[in-house]
Amino acid sequence: MAVGGRGRRPLLLLLLLLAVALALAARARAQLSPGFYSASCPTVHGVVRQVMSQAVMNDTRAGAAVLRLFYHDCFVGGCDASVLLDDTPAAPGEKGVGPNAVGSTTVFDLVDTIKAQVEAVCPATVSCADVLAIAARDSVNLLGGPSWAVPLGRRDALSPSRSAVSTDLPGPEADISALVSAFAAKGLSSRDLAALSGAHTVGRASCVNFRTRVYCDANVSPAFASHQRQSCPASGGDAALAPLDSLTPDAFDNGYYRNLVAGAGLLHSDQELFNNGPVDSVVQLYSSNAAAFSSDFAASMIRLGNIGPLTGSTGEVRLNCRKFSATMAAMSASGRRVFLLGALLLVAVSCHGGFGGVGVAEGLSTRYYAKTCPAVESVVRSVMARAVAADRRMGASVLRLFFHDCFVNGCDGSVLLDDAPPGFTGEKGAGANAGSARGFEVVDAAKARVEAACRATVSCADVLALAARDAVALLGGPTWPVRLGRKDARTASQAAANGNLPGPVSSLTSLLATFAAKGLSARDMTALSGAHTVGRARCATFRGRVNGGDANVNATFATQLRRLCPAGTGGDGNLAPLDAQTPDVFDNGYFRELTKQRGLLHSDQELFAAGGGGRSSSQDALVRKYAGNGAEFARDFAKAMVKMGNLAPAAGTPVEVRLNCRKPN
């Protein structure tokens, strides 16, 4: 009975969350009304329609872009126009994160135009959230789709929900289970999921989002895949566009569903709707009955628009959709948490060992557990989210564990093994790990949760790889598809840990050689060093640098640190942030610090010497580039993490899937 009770808890929790979501949706319906502006701005619908009509006439893709924007707004913190906010130093917005980080900015200009014309006739009356809701409805109708009465009365958010973008918006690789769960969390049914996905009957997607589909998926039409490969090569061409509905790309009809039935869905997440799953019958219905699709789509759009709106006196009515009103900005800036500049930048993926990448472990795939443990990523993510919420430093600690695992005989979970006297000595006591490696208990918790869901299936090495990716994203950094299928080593090597992990006093020459030995370039080394934008280091590792040992150190910076870390002895365990400006935010602050000679470790500052010591000017130039371009750093870091995650143990290494990450089975 105890086991059965535990098994019911996730279901009960899901039902409770669904009940709360439905209650919130009911409250929203009670407060929103199609006639909200009938007295205060009766012409709002005509104004919005006129601007949208001209925009779609000029470029039919504008309709798809506005519709997508509305979806991305509502799914992240509710339909509150938070997606429209520009970044500010106090509150980085949602535009540069995850699915929002790529694509044209023209759609935001279009919303600005609509808002300006509405303001001209009804000053300070209609919210940006309502403007976007009306524009989305008109986009669909102008492209040949249905229309509906839009409930109005939303107000605009006073802050963005940057951290929720990567977690709440399903990605192009999402499976049907993840899609159903994501929609259920918003109070939307499986039928709503099937209907709203029909928005992909218009619009385009970038090659980077469907490369895996057309090279790796089994449930794809061979002719369709062959055709798409012509514009989306195995590597390169990430930004090349293809229509989501190849039959009628600019007409809002049921062609999308006919494509799915033919195995010609462009994205993996699209084809998941018709893949022997729970909505196959709905897809079949929509593919042959356009009227049923139109009716359901309109009803589902109303439900989507009811997600978490701000009403009454909450929020504000922005005058400019890109920024808060001056009063609200002043009131909220001081209390707003600083989130990190980051972008989801996907990289070329591999089905069977890569398309010529360096050091790709054989058999790794982003879909390795698609059948055997489809929930693994969400399980790990939930554990990491709680850990980082409880202690921001834990994200840096788990990321460091992954580095220290992969650099010692490959990404095999060996760093997680405890010593077992008298015959087995693990890597935890090696120089770079002793007294500083932490996060093992978080990996244990994630592994235990995964084991509860998928017994003896997912390796500790893969749990750690996923946890490291999630640690970065949860601290505001980029995310990436993690290749999976690693096995756990039954052995460890403290000697290899001492010999392979760069130390805090390493020179640039030593760093380059160490990374090159792993098949990683100077650019990879520099990008991966950016992991030091989060975390702390002990006084013992930087004492020499700040107490006269280094010439290329900012004098004021050194003076401040000497108070914490005096010369001589004592205070070895005192901690200082590796990035003094934003110590718990994964951004490009680390590189900005290096350009000011404020790198905490000697090995950090070796990446930037301002042309001194005969060092490479190209190395300095790369640090300057990352210091000035957070998006480029995020992109390169994600790519380098994928490369590092491909480091495999030597052939013949005994491996298994451990049940307990701390000891062999």
XYZ file of C-alpha atoms in Angstrom:
665
model
C 0.000 0.000 0.000
C 2.876 2.371 0.742
C 4.198 2.052 -2.780
C 0.750 2.625 -4.247
C 0.304 5.710 -2.066
C 3.524 7.205 -3.316
C 2.488 6.446 -6.867
C -0.748 8.409 -6.445
C 0.933 11.544 -5.103
C 2.169 12.909 -8.459
C -1.316 12.383 -9.919
C -2.948 14.130 -6.958
C -0.475 17.000 -7.264
C -1.185 17.327 -10.987
C -4.934 17.358 -10.328
C -4.470 20.010 -7.637
C -2.408 22.192 -9.977
C -4.987 21.743 -12.718
C -7.773 22.743 -10.327
C -5.890 25.890 -9.329
C -5.237 26.758 -12.969
C -8.888 26.254 -13.856
C -9.940 28.407 -10.905
C -7.640 31.186 -12.050
C -8.984 30.879 -15.583
C -12.547 31.121 -14.275
C -11.615 34.240 -12.332
C -10.076 35.717 -15.479
C -13.228 35.046 -17.482
C -15.266 36.815 -14.824
C -13.102 39.946 -15.019
C -12.472 40.146 -18.779
C -15.208 41.222 -21.181
C -15.450 41.763 -24.961
C -17.186 45.073 -24.209
C -14.577 46.387 -21.779
C -13.724 49.424 -23.970
C -17.203 50.013 -25.402
C -17.453 53.359 -23.588
C -13.805 54.378 -23.071
C -12.389 53.414 -26.505
C -15.100 52.106 -28.847
C -12.871 52.357 -31.964
C -10.008 50.212 -30.650
C -10.921 47.160 -32.753
C -11.086 49.194 -35.962
C -7.728 50.877 -35.277
C -5.932 47.603 -34.586
C -7.557 45.902 -37.573
C -6.490 48.673 -39.932
C -2.821 48.488 -38.930
C -2.772 44.689 -39.039
C -4.462 44.642 -42.439
C -1.760 46.856 -43.905
C 1.016 44.844 -42.249
C -0.258 41.486 -43.527
C -0.782 42.964 -46.994
C 2.879 44.029 -47.010
C 4.197 40.748 -45.559
C 1.954 37.785 -44.778
C 4.546 36.537 -42.287
C 3.661 39.465 -40.020
C 0.449 37.682 -39.089
C 2.268 34.545 -37.934
C 4.790 36.652 -36.017
C 2.104 38.512 -34.041
C 0.229 35.289 -33.299
C 3.448 33.688 -32.008
C 4.153 36.751 -29.871
C 0.745 36.476 -28.203
C 1.318 32.798 -27.428
C 4.775 33.513 -25.992
C 3.332 36.308 -23.867
C 0.480 34.285 -22.380
C 2.534 31.175 -21.636
C 5.096 33.138 -19.599
C 3.528 34.717 -16.529
C 0.137 35.183 -18.182
C -1.192 37.513 -20.893
C 0.386 40.676 -19.498
C 2.551 42.057 -22.352
C 5.733 41.229 -20.429
C 7.195 39.842 -23.670
C 7.152 43.364 -25.142
C 9.427 44.923 -22.505
C 12.937 45.892 -23.564
C 15.931 45.013 -21.409
C 16.982 47.520 -18.764
C 19.966 47.302 -16.386
C 17.551 46.725 -13.499
C 15.265 44.278 -15.277
C 16.499 42.329 -18.308
C 13.454 41.359 -20.320
C 12.175 38.226 -22.024
C 13.187 39.104 -25.587
C 16.710 37.687 -25.395
C 15.870 34.353 -23.814
C 15.084 30.916 -25.152
C 12.628 30.803 -28.048
C 12.493 34.618 -28.018
C 16.220 35.035 -28.655
C 16.090 34.372 -32.372
C 14.171 35.945 -35.182
C 13.297 39.384 -36.479
C 12.467 42.306 -34.190
C 10.060 43.719 -36.799
C 7.064 42.290 -34.961
C 7.784 44.504 -31.946
C 7.878 47.536 -34.233
C 4.481 46.510 -35.579
C 2.986 46.319 -32.073
C 4.504 49.745 -31.361
C 2.762 51.140 -34.442
C -0.593 49.733 -33.378
C -0.193 51.033 -29.843
C 0.754 54.513 -31.082
C -2.377 54.716 -33.212
C -4.548 53.495 -30.342
C -2.952 56.079 -28.023
C -3.752 58.783 -30.570
C -7.485 58.127 -30.236
C -7.687 56.846 -26.641
C -4.749 58.074 -24.527
C -3.705 55.919 -21.553
C -6.727 53.655 -21.909
C -5.973 50.409 -23.778
C -3.257 48.127 -22.423
C -0.497 46.672 -24.563
C -1.700 43.219 -23.494
C -5.125 43.891 -25.008
C -3.618 45.419 -28.148
C -1.631 42.207 -28.639
C -4.684 40.007 -28.000
C -6.757 41.863 -30.604
C -3.870 41.885 -33.097
C -3.429 38.111 -32.731
C -7.128 37.532 -33.476
C -6.943 39.820 -36.521
C -3.766 38.087 -37.732
C -5.562 34.755 -37.880
C -8.622 36.175 -39.593
C -6.647 38.197 -42.167
C -4.787 35.030 -43.173
C -8.078 33.229 -43.805
C -8.762 31.785 -40.367
C -11.634 32.200 -37.923
C -12.508 35.239 -35.831
C -13.830 35.464 -32.269
C -14.908 37.972 -29.649
C -11.786 38.845 -27.640
C -12.354 39.244 -23.875
C -10.613 42.488 -22.842
C -9.589 44.313 -19.697
C -6.042 43.055 -19.215
C -3.413 45.325 -17.720
C 0.328 45.385 -18.370
C 2.971 43.746 -16.199
C 5.368 45.841 -14.126
C 8.195 43.357 -14.560
C 9.269 40.676 -17.034
C 9.368 36.958 -16.222
C 12.743 36.255 -17.814
C 13.573 33.084 -15.923
C 10.220 31.500 -16.864
C 10.770 31.762 -20.630
C 13.041 28.735 -20.902
C 10.944 26.654 -18.499
C 7.396 27.465 -19.602
C 7.640 27.521 -23.406
C 7.850 24.037 -24.943
C 10.757 23.675 -27.334
C 10.948 22.189 -30.830
C 12.234 18.875 -29.411
C 9.423 18.465 -26.850
C 7.682 15.093 -26.819
C 3.940 14.606 -26.449
C 4.208 14.026 -22.702
C 6.051 17.313 -22.189
C 3.589 19.154 -24.422
C 0.531 17.814 -22.626
C 2.102 18.650 -19.247
C 3.080 22.176 -20.322
C -0.441 22.940 -21.516
C -2.072 21.288 -18.498
C 0.014 23.543 -16.243
C -1.766 26.481 -17.898
C -5.223 24.948 -17.512
C -5.389 23.854 -21.158
C -6.532 20.412 -22.294
C -5.009 18.000 -24.781
C -7.603 19.149 -27.312
C -6.524 22.761 -26.701
C -2.945 21.634 -27.330
C -3.913 20.022 -30.633
C -5.970 23.028 -31.735
C -3.499 25.752 -30.714
C -0.632 23.877 -32.359
C -2.547 24.494 -35.581
C -1.144 28.032 -35.457
C 1.811 26.357 -37.177
C -0.277 26.311 -40.335
C 1.419 29.694 -40.930
C 4.944 30.916 -40.291
C 8.494 29.637 -40.677
C 11.087 27.904 -38.509
C 14.878 28.081 -38.539
C 16.948 25.100 -39.644
C 18.496 24.849 -36.175
C 15.045 23.967 -34.825
C 14.293 21.122 -37.243
C 17.725 19.728 -38.132
C 17.398 16.812 -35.716
C 13.950 16.035 -37.106
C 14.995 15.719 -40.735
C 18.226 13.842 -40.031
C 17.293 11.688 -37.047
C 13.577 11.044 -36.578
C 12.101 7.745 -37.688
C 8.531 9.008 -38.154
C 9.346 11.421 -40.962
C 8.412 11.154 -44.623
C 11.646 10.274 -46.490
C 10.776 12.589 -49.373
C 9.984 15.436 -46.976
C 13.213 14.923 -45.017
C 15.278 14.785 -48.202
C 13.725 18.020 -49.434
C 14.359 19.836 -46.149
C 17.995 18.709 -46.015
C 18.638 20.720 -49.171
C 18.109 23.964 -47.234
C 19.209 22.662 -43.819
C 22.616 20.973 -44.025
C 23.969 18.736 -41.288
C 26.062 21.626 -39.996
C 25.854 25.318 -40.790
C 22.897 27.190 -42.198
C 21.222 27.414 -38.796
C 19.134 30.450 -39.773
C 17.785 29.021 -43.050
C 13.982 29.147 -42.981
C 11.377 26.589 -43.995
C 7.559 26.888 -43.827
C 5.886 25.110 -40.935
C 3.115 24.121 -43.364
C 4.687 23.353 -46.725
C 1.303 22.981 -48.456
C -0.200 26.424 -47.761
C 2.448 28.338 -45.776
C 0.641 31.686 -45.668
C -2.977 30.522 -45.422
C -4.592 29.800 -42.073
C -6.239 26.468 -42.849
C -6.002 22.816 -41.819
C -3.017 22.024 -44.065
C -0.795 21.642 -40.987
C -2.774 18.578 -39.902
C -2.725 17.047 -43.363
C 1.056 17.363 -43.203
C 1.184 15.585 -39.836
C -0.867 12.671 -41.154
C 1.623 12.408 -44.032
C 4.645 12.416 -41.684
C 5.624 15.883 -42.889
C 5.511 17.901 -39.660
C 8.502 20.251 -39.721
C 9.338 20.209 -36.007
C 9.724 17.123 -33.867
C 7.191 18.642 -31.454
C 4.722 19.025 -34.340
C 4.908 15.387 -35.410
C 4.529 14.268 -31.782
C 0.851 15.221 -32.131
C 0.425 12.377 -34.605
C 2.660 9.556 -33.453
C 0.422 6.894 -31.877
C -0.336 9.244 -29.004
C -3.310 10.736 -27.140
C -4.293 13.333 -29.753
C -3.951 11.251 -32.932
C -7.725 11.107 -33.365
C -8.053 14.889 -32.996
C -5.373 15.423 -35.641
C -7.210 13.029 -37.963
C -10.433 14.971 -37.395
C -8.851 18.363 -38.058
C -7.033 17.099 -41.164
C -10.343 16.259 -42.822
C -12.660 18.798 -41.179
C -11.424 22.378 -41.416
C -14.577 23.729 -39.780
C -13.999 21.629 -36.657
C -10.442 22.945 -36.449
C -11.522 26.566 -36.886
C -14.200 26.272 -34.215
C -11.877 24.610 -31.719
C -9.000 26.984 -32.464
C -11.137 30.046 -31.730
C -12.383 28.557 -28.449
C -8.854 27.584 -27.415
C -7.508 31.055 -28.227
C -10.035 32.527 -25.810
C -8.879 30.093 -23.128
C -5.238 30.934 -23.903
C -6.053 34.624 -23.548
C -7.527 33.974 -20.106
C -4.220 32.756 -18.645
C -3.229 34.863 -15.649
C -4.216 38.361 -16.779
C -3.632 41.365 -14.540
C -6.943 43.140 -13.962
C -8.471 45.829 -11.803
C -5.791 47.898 -10.077
C -2.919 45.456 -10.599
C -0.296 46.256 -13.214
C -0.638 49.398 -15.323
C -1.621 50.634 -18.769
C 1.707 51.346 -20.451
C 2.014 54.330 -22.765
C 4.970 52.679 -24.505
C 4.827 48.895 -24.761
C 8.604 48.587 -24.473
C 8.940 50.158 -21.025
C 7.099 50.837 -17.795
C 5.611 54.243 -17.193
C 8.099 56.548 -15.446
C 6.239 56.344 -12.133
C 6.035 52.580 -12.131
C 9.659 52.205 -13.190
C 10.784 54.330 -10.266
C 8.591 52.408 -7.839
C 9.678 48.965 -8.967
C 13.308 49.269 -10.079
C 14.784 49.179 -6.596
C 13.056 45.952 -5.702
C 13.434 44.122 -8.966
C 15.789 41.184 -9.080
C 18.519 41.324 -11.691
C 18.352 38.425 -14.067
C 20.984 37.423 -16.510
C 21.601 38.273 -20.121
C 21.291 34.996 -21.962
C 19.896 33.424 -25.067
C 18.793 29.988 -26.080
C 21.004 29.136 -28.981
C 20.649 25.621 -30.280
C 23.561 23.911 -31.968
C 23.836 21.285 -34.683
C 22.750 17.935 -33.282
C 23.762 14.377 -33.980
C 21.790 11.148 -34.211
C 24.653 8.672 -34.286
C 27.876 10.281 -33.214
C 27.753 13.569 -35.066
C 28.401 15.100 -38.432
C 32.136 15.369 -38.087
C 32.357 17.060 -34.669
C 35.420 16.675 -32.467
C 35.420 13.856 -29.937
C 31.756 12.905 -30.193
C 31.009 9.889 -28.014
C 29.458 7.099 -30.039
C 25.715 6.615 -29.708
C 24.739 9.822 -27.901
C 21.412 11.352 -28.897
C 19.139 14.090 -27.626
C 16.317 11.518 -27.778
C 18.098 8.606 -26.135
C 15.456 8.264 -23.408
C 12.451 9.274 -25.521
C 10.868 5.833 -25.080
C 12.483 4.511 -21.893
C 12.336 7.603 -19.669
C 10.574 10.502 -21.407
C 10.181 12.476 -18.160
C 13.879 12.501 -17.236
C 14.573 16.091 -18.265
C 11.608 17.540 -16.392
C 12.445 15.484 -13.293
C 16.039 16.717 -13.189
C 14.931 20.256 -13.914
C 12.485 20.273 -10.996
C 15.161 19.116 -8.546
C 17.642 21.685 -9.834
C 15.063 24.465 -9.691
C 14.462 23.789 -6.000
C 18.177 23.516 -5.267
C 19.025 26.799 -6.981
C 16.069 28.546 -5.365
C 17.353 27.428 -1.955
C 21.006 28.290 -2.679
C 22.068 30.152 -5.830
C 25.629 28.875 -5.371
C 24.439 25.330 -5.970
C 24.074 26.009 -9.683
C 27.763 26.890 -9.956
C 28.708 23.867 -7.847
C 26.870 21.384 -10.065
C 28.279 23.005 -13.205
C 31.795 22.668 -11.763
C 31.167 18.979 -11.003
C 30.332 18.367 -14.645
C 33.555 20.054 -15.772
C 35.583 18.028 -13.301
C 33.876 14.822 -14.384
C 34.362 15.283 -18.126
C 37.985 16.426 -17.912
C 39.019 13.269 -16.062
C 38.684 10.258 -18.371
C 35.515 11.548 -20.002
C 31.947 12.271 -18.889
C 31.371 9.032 -17.004
C 30.142 10.011 -13.540
C 33.449 8.964 -11.975
C 33.704 12.206 -9.965
C 30.601 11.134 -8.028
C 32.112 7.928 -6.604
C 32.944 7.886 -2.890
C 36.176 6.427 -1.551
C 35.742 2.801 -0.428
C 38.678 1.900 1.829
C 40.850 0.022 1.728
C 40.833 -0.797 -1.956
C 39.172 2.105 -3.805
C 40.148 5.780 -3.875
C 37.888 8.115 -5.816
C 38.428 11.552 -7.325
C 36.779 13.608 -4.573
C 40.055 13.921 -2.684
C 42.078 15.125 -5.690
C 43.696 18.540 -5.440
C 41.080 20.483 -7.393
C 38.190 18.684 -5.651
C 39.303 18.300 -2.043
C 37.372 20.567 0.270
C 35.758 22.484 -2.582
C 33.707 20.124 -4.740
C 30.063 20.275 -3.652
C 26.645 19.509 -5.054
C 26.837 15.743 -4.659
C 23.681 15.680 -2.560
C 21.764 17.508 -5.302
C 22.869 14.925 -7.863
C 21.817 12.201 -5.402
C 18.378 13.800 -5.086
C 17.966 14.098 -8.845
C 19.081 10.505 -9.353
C 16.661 9.248 -6.689
C 13.762 11.033 -8.373
C 14.781 9.678 -11.772
C 15.069 6.155 -10.348
C 11.558 6.467 -8.943
C 10.281 7.281 -12.419
C 12.541 5.049 -14.538
C 14.269 2.272 -12.617
C 17.852 1.390 -13.671
C 17.601 3.333 -16.920
C 19.312 6.743 -16.722
C 23.006 6.946 -15.881
C 24.446 9.249 -13.232
C 26.630 10.749 -15.968
C 23.521 11.791 -17.903
C 21.804 13.105 -14.768
C 24.866 15.288 -14.140
C 24.951 16.493 -17.765
C 21.292 17.535 -17.594
C 21.726 19.117 -14.168
C 24.679 21.192 -15.414
C 22.669 22.483 -18.380
C 19.743 23.328 -16.114
C 22.045 25.021 -13.594
C 23.212 27.434 -16.284
C 19.694 28.150 -17.536
C 18.276 28.618 -14.033
C 20.949 31.216 -13.313
C 19.915 33.080 -16.434
C 22.276 31.596 -19.008
C 21.673 29.762 -22.272
C 20.230 26.308 -22.656
C 20.956 23.620 -25.241
C 19.798 20.114 -26.221
C 21.860 17.631 -24.181
C 23.060 14.513 -25.949
C 22.358 11.509 -23.768
C 23.267 7.848 -23.573
C 26.391 7.957 -21.407
C 27.202 5.101 -19.057
C 28.773 5.279 -15.599
C 32.342 4.204 -14.977
C 32.935 1.515 -12.378
C 36.338 3.033 -11.679
C 37.814 6.431 -10.866
C 41.288 7.927 -11.009
C 42.516 10.405 -8.438
C 45.845 10.502 -10.248
C 44.126 11.524 -13.491
C 42.146 14.182 -11.628
C 45.363 15.655 -10.283
C 46.956 15.526 -13.714
C 44.109 16.652 -15.971
C 42.333 19.467 -14.131
C 43.899 22.917 -14.674
C 44.881 24.662 -11.459
C 44.275 28.248 -10.301
C 47.827 29.307 -11.168
C 47.899 27.764 -14.671
C 49.420 29.839 -17.457
C 47.683 30.509 -20.754
C 50.035 28.074 -22.468
C 49.144 25.367 -19.963
C 45.414 26.051 -20.298
C 45.530 25.859 -24.085
C 47.473 22.599 -23.975
C 45.106 21.038 -21.432
C 42.026 21.882 -23.477
C 43.681 20.878 -26.757
C 44.378 17.456 -25.249
C 40.605 17.062 -24.957
C 39.962 18.171 -28.535
C 38.820 21.626 -27.419
C 39.976 24.805 -29.152
C 41.226 28.098 -27.737
C 37.753 29.507 -28.350
C 36.193 26.587 -26.472
C 38.619 27.147 -23.603
C 37.749 30.831 -23.390
C 33.999 30.241 -23.599
C 34.035 27.439 -21.019
C 36.126 29.573 -18.664
C 33.121 31.890 -18.653
C 31.521 29.407 -16.245
C 33.441 31.454 -13.669
C 30.788 34.124 -14.083
C 29.129 32.270 -11.186
C 30.534 30.654 -8.071
C 33.171 31.363 -5.453
C 36.820 30.516 -4.867
C 38.762 30.004 -1.642
C 41.425 32.411 -0.451
C 44.021 29.649 -0.789
C 43.542 29.697 -4.572
C 43.966 33.455 -5.075
C 46.195 34.573 -2.164
C 49.293 34.874 -4.306
C 47.471 36.852 -7.002
C 46.223 39.614 -4.695
C 49.219 39.780 -2.370
C 51.877 40.908 -4.808
C 52.268 37.774 -6.878
C 50.750 39.191 -10.089
C 51.481 42.379 -11.982
C 48.320 42.399 -14.117
C 45.871 42.940 -11.268
C 43.771 46.011 -10.564
C 45.270 47.671 -7.473
C 41.937 48.579 -5.877
C 40.594 45.096 -6.517
C 43.661 43.510 -4.907
C 43.428 45.795 -1.869
C 39.801 44.843 -1.281
C 40.577 41.145 -1.476
C 43.585 41.351 0.840
C 41.194 42.263 3.656
C 39.523 38.896 3.122
C 42.639 36.981 2.167
C 45.782 38.284 3.915
C 49.319 37.296 3.025
C 50.920 34.496 4.973
C 48.642 31.945 6.591
C 45.086 31.843 7.858
C 41.760 32.357 6.166
C 42.396 29.704 3.515
C 38.715 28.826 3.380
C 37.417 32.383 3.053
C 35.346 32.736 -0.109
C 35.231 35.469 -2.750
C 33.024 35.605 -5.875
C 34.714 34.722 -9.156
C 32.671 37.521 -10.758
C 32.415 40.357 -8.254
C 29.794 42.285 -10.228
C 27.078 39.654 -10.739
C 28.261 36.645 -8.706
C 25.094 34.573 -9.003
C 24.007 35.538 -12.503
C 25.216 33.650 -15.555
C 26.160 36.527 -17.853
C 29.256 38.004 -19.505
C 30.317 39.931 -16.397
C 33.316 37.610 -15.943
C 34.820 38.833 -19.196
C 34.158 42.466 -18.360
C 36.052 41.899 -15.128
C 39.012 40.412 -17.013
C 39.318 43.505 -19.223
C 39.712 45.538 -16.006
C 42.373 43.170 -14.579
C 39.831 42.015 -11.984
C 40.008 38.280 -12.628
C 40.025 36.518 -9.256
C 42.329 33.642 -10.148
C 45.681 33.909 -11.882
C 44.403 31.393 -14.458
C 41.388 33.630 -15.113
C 43.456 36.732 -15.812
C 45.752 34.737 -18.081
C 42.942 34.881 -20.656
C 43.410 38.649 -20.950
C 46.752 40.393 -20.641
C 46.027 43.514 -22.740
C 48.809 42.584 -25.113
C 51.346 42.091 -22.354
C 53.805 39.273 -21.864
C 53.928 38.406 -25.552
C 50.531 36.731 -25.336
C 48.200 36.276 -28.283
C 46.361 39.405 -29.367
C 43.594 37.154 -30.742
C 43.061 35.768 -27.242
C 42.615 39.281 -25.841
C 40.303 40.127 -28.743
C 38.045 37.166 -27.961
C 37.724 38.211 -24.314
C 36.878 41.752 -25.425
C 34.268 40.352 -27.814
C 32.567 38.345 -25.072
C 32.779 41.319 -22.695
C 30.851 43.433 -25.181
C 28.503 40.803 -26.597
C 26.681 38.619 -24.091
C 24.732 36.831 -26.822
C 27.901 35.689 -28.608
C 29.327 34.372 -25.354
C 26.071 32.515 -24.633
C 26.116 30.939 -28.089
C 29.762 29.861 -27.888
C 29.363 28.586 -24.334
C 26.428 26.360 -25.337
C 28.383 24.946 -28.275
C 31.462 24.319 -26.145
C 29.391 22.589 -23.459
C 28.021 20.195 -26.069
C 31.578 19.470 -27.240
C 32.819 18.922 -23.703
C 29.858 16.673 -22.961
C 30.965 14.444 -25.832
C 34.226 13.507 -24.099
C 34.008 9.749 -23.635
C 35.877 7.300 -21.390
C 38.601 5.246 -23.018
C 37.569 2.142 -24.925
C 37.420 -0.841 -22.622
C 36.500 1.149 -19.511
C 34.036 -0.951 -17.480
C 30.708 0.884 -17.398
C 27.157 0.432 -16.138
C 24.059 2.388 -15.130
C 24.580 2.947 -11.410
C 21.611 2.802 -9.054
C 23.503 4.893 -6.493
C 25.813 7.530 -7.938
C 28.233 7.207 -5.023
C 29.147 3.549 -5.563
C 29.281 0.910 -8.297
C 26.410 -1.579 -8.389
